[in-house]
Each structure stands twice: as C-alpha cells, then as structure tokens.
C-alpha cells in the first residue's frame, strides 16, 4: 500500500488528523489496534474547549455535538463546605461544551467512512521503519496477513502506550515526567444531574468531581489510591465517600442512581521533546499526558493535529517544509501551558500523602484567593476555556 500520511491510532488525534488532511486534499490511512466497537465505547474525556468546538464545527463534524452537547458558562470550586462559581464566560467571553469523547470519535469515524477514508481496525504488531528516510514504512498484521504501507510521513497518534514514541531512538528523545501518588476512581451513574455546572471539590479526605454526560447519565470522580482495586468499592462505599467529600452546609445534595461503570485512572504528567523524529510526527497522548484535573488532554490532541494538518497541507501545496519544521515548537508551547495548568489544578485540589496541616491551609488560602480576586479567577478561567 502507498499513501501520503500513515496514521497510527484512531483516537481523537488520529481520526481528526485524517479528517483535516482529507479537507486539505491529502490522503491518509489510519491503523487502529482495537475494533470500531471498542473505540466507540471507551469512556474518557467530557469537556471540550471553545477552540475544539469551533474546529469540529468549521470542519463539518460538529452537527451532533451542537445538538446534543451542553454549553457551560461556569464551573464551581467547592471547598471548606461552600461552593463558589467561576464565571468562565463572564471572565473570558468563552464557554466549554460537555460532550463525551466517544461521541466525538463516533462522529469522526462516520465522517471518514462517508468520505471513503481508509480506517483499518484490529491491526496487530504495527512497527515503523526508515523514519529518517523520505519513504518511511509501517508494517503490521491485519486479517491474518503481513502488510506494509509506504508513505511520505507517519503520524504517531497511538496514545501514551503506543509504539510510535518508542520508535524514536532514545538519544533523540527528551522526556519529562511527574507521577502523582493518587488516581481517580470514576463512575457512570443513571441519574438526573445534581448540578447545572461541574463541581471541583477540595476536601480533607481528597478531591472529588461532579461532571455530567446527559440529562440521564452523570459522571463522577473521586481521588483514590492508584493501587486500589474496583472490587474494594461496593456502591454503598462509593456513595458514602462522595457524600462526605461533596458535603456543604448550603442545602445541596448529590443525587444517587444505578452505577453502571467503575474504573481507576492513573495520574501523570509527561512530555517528550521534540514531537518529531525524521518523518515521524507525534500528536496527542503519544507525545504528552496531563492529569485530568484541567480537562486538557483531548483538547491538546486537537490542537496538535490542527497545527500538524496545516503543516502537511502547506507542504503538499508549496513543497515548503517550514511549518513541518516548526510543528514541534509550535505545539509544545501550548502543551507546556496546559502541563502547568493541569499540574497547578491537581496540586491545589488533591490531598497528598505527605500533606501537613500547613499545606492544607496553603491550598485553602489559594482557593480563597481565586474566588475573591478577579485577576486570579481570570487566570483559572482563561486556562480552563483554552
Ligand atoms: P488515545 O485516545 O489514547 O488514542 C490512541 C489510539 O491508538 C487508541 O484508540 C489505541 O487503541 C490506538 N493504539 C495504541 N497503540 C496502537 C498500536 N500499536 N497500533 C495501532 N493503534 C494503536 N481530556 C480532556 O480534554 N478533557 C477531559 O475532560 C478529559 N477527561 C479525561 C478523563 C479520563 C478518565 C481520562 C482517562 C482521560 C481524560 N482526558 C480528558 C484525556 C483524553 O481522554 C486524552 O488526552 C485523549 O484520549 C487523547 O487522544 P489521543 O488520540 O491522543 O489518544
Ligand atoms: C469528565 O466529564 O469526564 C471530566 C470533566 C472534567 C475534568 C475531567 C473529566 O476535569
């Protein structure tokens, strides 16, 4: 097989890149190790920045998101038993949209297939060769046979555990990592929303987050031990923990419902520099990870491929490589802004195992400052909306 851009991974990064390249008149093939059913059912992110929403709309894949997504103009910070609204739109002129990542995936898969795009699901043992030549190769097993794609470029969009990043010789990779001594326990619940906007809660027992998916389904998280196991958390224990961490003296109560999904998520910050080696370009989680406290991961993946699609488009139109040369440094600017914001939100809202009462008070002082200073609230808001 031959194509212009071979794309490894059909997450938001790989699928959106393929879609944007198609609009630029550039051919691509997307290789995905999982099945279409699996990628369309994996529960992950929920918050889209205004810029992400605008790009999806402008590129023609935003119709269902516009209809079914929920525009939120604020979030709540809850600490010391009280809620404080951060008026995102009033402070920044922008809003966020709550629309699940797997719905974005469904919309992108449908758009690619309708346009006759090539998406290969169930690909095994993908491996990259000749990345430092002008004809890189991607070899893989598919439908019981070995296949090879020769392309002009390879886009590594295969997430944190993919094969693209490790295909870069280690002497060309500078990696920056921080892992956190906690994870998130996430649940999906059949219940009406308990709140009109997301609640980020600081509590001495640890962080909790109330998010939503639809008028019938709610998404809740609470900080947990990353080594903990789902089997240790029967429903009653989950509700008790959430009620405790979200308690207020303001007459608010958390609505319960049937829990139909539970999972534990590790928390990590990670960046590789540069996001390119020869003809391989990394995008999304393959190049960087943020803890989910800032809701930035999916939005960063979208920004990477926006920049990358424009660079490929410019290369094929003009044979000029300038935008490809600057891709990594352009993308990394936003990556590091989001790394800082996500680290900051995580540090301010979670309980650390070595926390002293002093650190707890320092966190409260910072939260108090955010809700009493317009300047500080704007700092949070403009980072949050992107
Ligand atoms: P992925 O979504 O990981 O996609 C990579 C794809 O590559 C996968 O489909 C995988 O199967 C495939 N693949 C892997 N290896 C191979 C291989 N060898 N061959 C072929 N295919 C391969 N972000 C936000 O912006 N807002 C949020 O609110 C938010 N909340 C989150 C909540 C949770 C619980 C989690 C876990 C994440 C959250 N994120 C959030 C982060 C967001 O989900 C990720 O940043 C996003 O999925 C990154 O997209 P991606 O396409 O780069 O990678
Ligand atoms: C989600 O709805 O899954 C979600 C929302 C906000 C976050 C992280 C995850 O910060």
Short mmCIF file of C-alpha atoms in Angstrom, two decimals, residues 147-325:
data_model
loop_
_atom_site.label_atom_id
_atom_site.label_comp_id
_atom_site.label_asym_id
_atom_site.label_seq_id
_atom_site.Cartn_x
_atom_site.Cartn_y
_atom_site.Cartn_z
CA UNK A 147 1.02 -5.66 5.22
CA UNK A 148 3.33 -2.74 4.56
CA UNK A 149 2.47 0.90 3.89
CA UNK A 150 5.00 3.18 2.27
CA UNK A 151 4.20 6.82 2.94
CA UNK A 152 5.73 10.29 2.82
CA UNK A 153 5.12 10.77 6.54
CA UNK A 154 3.96 8.86 9.62
CA UNK A 155 1.76 10.46 12.28
CA UNK A 156 2.12 8.75 15.67
CA UNK A 157 -1.33 9.23 17.24
CA UNK A 158 -1.34 5.98 19.20
CA UNK A 159 -1.64 7.32 22.74
CA UNK A 160 0.68 7.03 25.70
CA UNK A 161 1.22 3.25 25.41
CA UNK A 162 1.60 3.16 21.61
CA UNK A 163 4.60 2.12 19.52
CA UNK A 164 5.34 5.45 17.81
CA UNK A 165 7.17 7.28 20.57
CA UNK A 166 9.42 4.28 21.45
CA UNK A 167 10.30 4.03 17.73
CA UNK A 168 12.34 7.22 18.17
CA UNK A 169 15.91 6.34 19.17
CA UNK A 170 16.26 7.19 22.86
CA UNK A 171 19.12 9.64 22.27
CA UNK A 172 16.68 11.78 20.25
CA UNK A 173 14.01 11.77 22.96
CA UNK A 174 13.96 14.11 25.93
CA UNK A 175 11.27 13.00 28.33
CA UNK A 176 9.85 14.97 31.25
CA UNK A 177 7.71 13.06 33.76
CA UNK A 178 5.89 13.54 37.01
CA UNK A 179 3.65 10.90 38.53
CA UNK A 180 1.21 11.63 41.31
CA UNK A 181 0.69 9.49 44.40
CA UNK A 182 -3.04 9.15 43.70
CA UNK A 183 -5.50 8.15 40.99
CA UNK A 184 -9.13 8.92 40.16
CA UNK A 185 -11.97 6.50 40.76
CA UNK A 186 -14.51 7.25 38.01
CA UNK A 187 -18.14 6.12 37.82
CA UNK A 188 -21.04 6.49 35.42
CA UNK A 189 -24.44 6.76 37.07
CA UNK A 190 -28.01 6.61 35.82
CA UNK A 191 -29.42 9.74 37.44
CA UNK A 192 -30.51 13.25 36.57
CA UNK A 193 -27.85 15.98 37.02
CA UNK A 194 -27.24 17.13 40.60
CA UNK A 195 -25.76 20.41 39.43
CA UNK A 196 -26.05 22.75 36.44
CA UNK A 197 -22.25 23.12 36.14
CA UNK A 198 -19.23 20.94 37.02
CA UNK A 199 -18.14 20.91 40.68
CA UNK A 200 -14.42 20.62 41.52
CA UNK A 201 -14.28 19.84 45.25
CA UNK A 202 -11.39 20.13 47.68
CA UNK A 203 -11.82 18.10 50.86
CA UNK A 204 -9.52 16.83 53.56
CA UNK A 205 -10.32 13.25 52.51
CA UNK A 206 -9.32 14.15 48.93
CA UNK A 207 -10.58 15.62 45.66
CA UNK A 208 -14.00 14.92 44.09
CA UNK A 209 -15.54 15.99 40.76
CA UNK A 210 -19.15 16.08 39.64
CA UNK A 211 -19.50 16.08 35.86
CA UNK A 212 -22.27 15.04 33.51
CA UNK A 213 -22.88 13.24 30.24
CA UNK A 214 -26.58 13.71 29.55
CA UNK A 215 -29.83 14.51 31.36
CA UNK A 216 -29.94 10.80 32.31
CA UNK A 217 -26.24 9.96 32.92
CA UNK A 218 -23.79 11.56 35.34
CA UNK A 219 -20.00 11.21 35.54
CA UNK A 220 -18.39 11.39 38.98
CA UNK A 221 -14.81 11.01 40.16
CA UNK A 222 -13.01 10.93 43.48
CA UNK A 223 -9.33 10.80 44.33
CA UNK A 224 -8.18 7.32 45.38
CA UNK A 225 -5.05 5.24 45.94
CA UNK A 226 -3.73 4.39 42.45
CA UNK A 227 -3.04 0.79 43.62
CA UNK A 228 -6.62 0.37 44.85
CA UNK A 229 -8.98 -2.01 43.04
CA UNK A 230 -12.53 -1.55 41.83
CA UNK A 231 -13.62 -4.65 43.77
CA UNK A 232 -12.83 -2.84 47.03
CA UNK A 233 -15.50 -0.25 46.26
CA UNK A 234 -19.06 -1.56 46.54
CA UNK A 235 -21.68 1.03 45.59
CA UNK A 236 -22.54 1.98 49.18
CA UNK A 237 -18.91 2.80 49.96
CA UNK A 238 -18.62 4.96 46.82
CA UNK A 239 -21.72 6.97 47.73
CA UNK A 240 -20.58 7.44 51.31
CA UNK A 241 -17.21 8.78 50.13
CA UNK A 242 -18.79 11.11 47.55
CA UNK A 243 -21.37 12.44 50.02
CA UNK A 244 -18.63 13.17 52.55
CA UNK A 245 -16.32 14.97 50.13
CA UNK A 246 -19.09 16.97 48.49
CA UNK A 247 -20.97 17.91 51.67
CA UNK A 248 -21.95 21.56 52.02
CA UNK A 249 -23.92 23.50 54.57
CA UNK A 250 -25.88 25.03 51.67
CA UNK A 251 -28.71 22.52 51.38
CA UNK A 252 -27.26 20.83 48.28
CA UNK A 253 -27.42 17.05 47.95
CA UNK A 254 -25.88 14.64 45.49
CA UNK A 255 -28.46 12.55 43.66
CA UNK A 256 -27.75 8.81 43.63
CA UNK A 257 -28.60 6.30 40.93
CA UNK A 258 -27.55 2.96 39.47
CA UNK A 259 -23.77 2.82 38.99
CA UNK A 260 -23.12 1.03 35.68
CA UNK A 261 -19.42 1.64 35.15
CA UNK A 262 -16.43 1.88 37.52
CA UNK A 263 -12.73 2.36 36.82
CA UNK A 264 -9.46 3.67 38.30
CA UNK A 265 -7.33 6.13 36.34
CA UNK A 266 -3.62 6.79 36.97
CA UNK A 267 -2.45 10.40 37.11
CA UNK A 268 0.68 11.53 35.36
CA UNK A 269 2.32 14.50 33.69
CA UNK A 270 4.57 13.66 30.74
CA UNK A 271 6.11 15.44 27.74
CA UNK A 272 8.52 14.22 25.07
CA UNK A 273 10.61 16.73 23.14
CA UNK A 274 10.78 17.21 20.26
CA UNK A 275 7.46 15.85 18.98
CA UNK A 276 9.16 14.79 15.77
CA UNK A 277 11.87 12.46 14.54
CA UNK A 278 12.70 12.49 10.82
CA UNK A 279 9.41 11.84 9.03
CA UNK A 280 7.55 10.74 12.20
CA UNK A 281 5.35 13.36 13.88
CA UNK A 282 3.80 12.65 17.29
CA UNK A 283 0.42 14.10 18.29
CA UNK A 284 -1.83 13.84 21.35
CA UNK A 285 -1.20 11.45 24.23
CA UNK A 286 1.63 9.78 22.25
CA UNK A 287 3.65 12.93 22.99
CA UNK A 288 2.22 14.25 26.25
CA UNK A 289 -0.04 13.38 29.17
CA UNK A 290 -1.70 15.67 31.71
CA UNK A 291 -3.61 14.73 34.84
CA UNK A 292 -7.33 15.14 34.00
CA UNK A 293 -7.95 17.87 36.62
CA UNK A 294 -7.67 20.61 33.98
CA UNK A 295 -9.70 18.71 31.32
CA UNK A 296 -6.94 19.39 28.80
CA UNK A 297 -5.82 16.06 27.26
CA UNK A 298 -8.30 15.76 24.42
CA UNK A 299 -8.11 19.49 23.72
CA UNK A 300 -4.32 19.32 23.42
CA UNK A 301 -4.62 16.40 21.00
CA UNK A 302 -7.00 18.51 18.89
CA UNK A 303 -4.62 21.47 18.92
CA UNK A 304 -1.67 19.29 17.87
CA UNK A 305 -3.47 17.91 14.83
CA UNK A 306 -4.82 21.32 13.86
CA UNK A 307 -1.22 22.57 13.64
CA UNK A 308 0.02 19.34 12.01
CA UNK A 309 -2.72 19.18 9.34
CA UNK A 310 -1.96 22.76 8.35
CA UNK A 311 1.75 21.92 8.12
CA UNK A 312 1.14 18.86 5.91
CA UNK A 313 -1.32 20.86 3.79
CA UNK A 314 1.26 23.60 3.28
CA UNK A 315 3.94 21.04 2.41
CA UNK A 316 1.83 19.42 -0.30
CA UNK A 317 0.71 22.76 -1.73
CA UNK A 318 4.07 24.52 -1.79
CA UNK A 319 6.72 21.83 -1.06
CA UNK A 320 7.81 24.21 1.68
CA UNK A 321 8.75 22.39 4.90
CA UNK A 322 8.75 25.48 7.17
CA UNK A 323 5.55 24.59 9.05
CA UNK A 324 6.63 20.97 9.43
CA UNK A 325 9.95 22.20 10.83
#
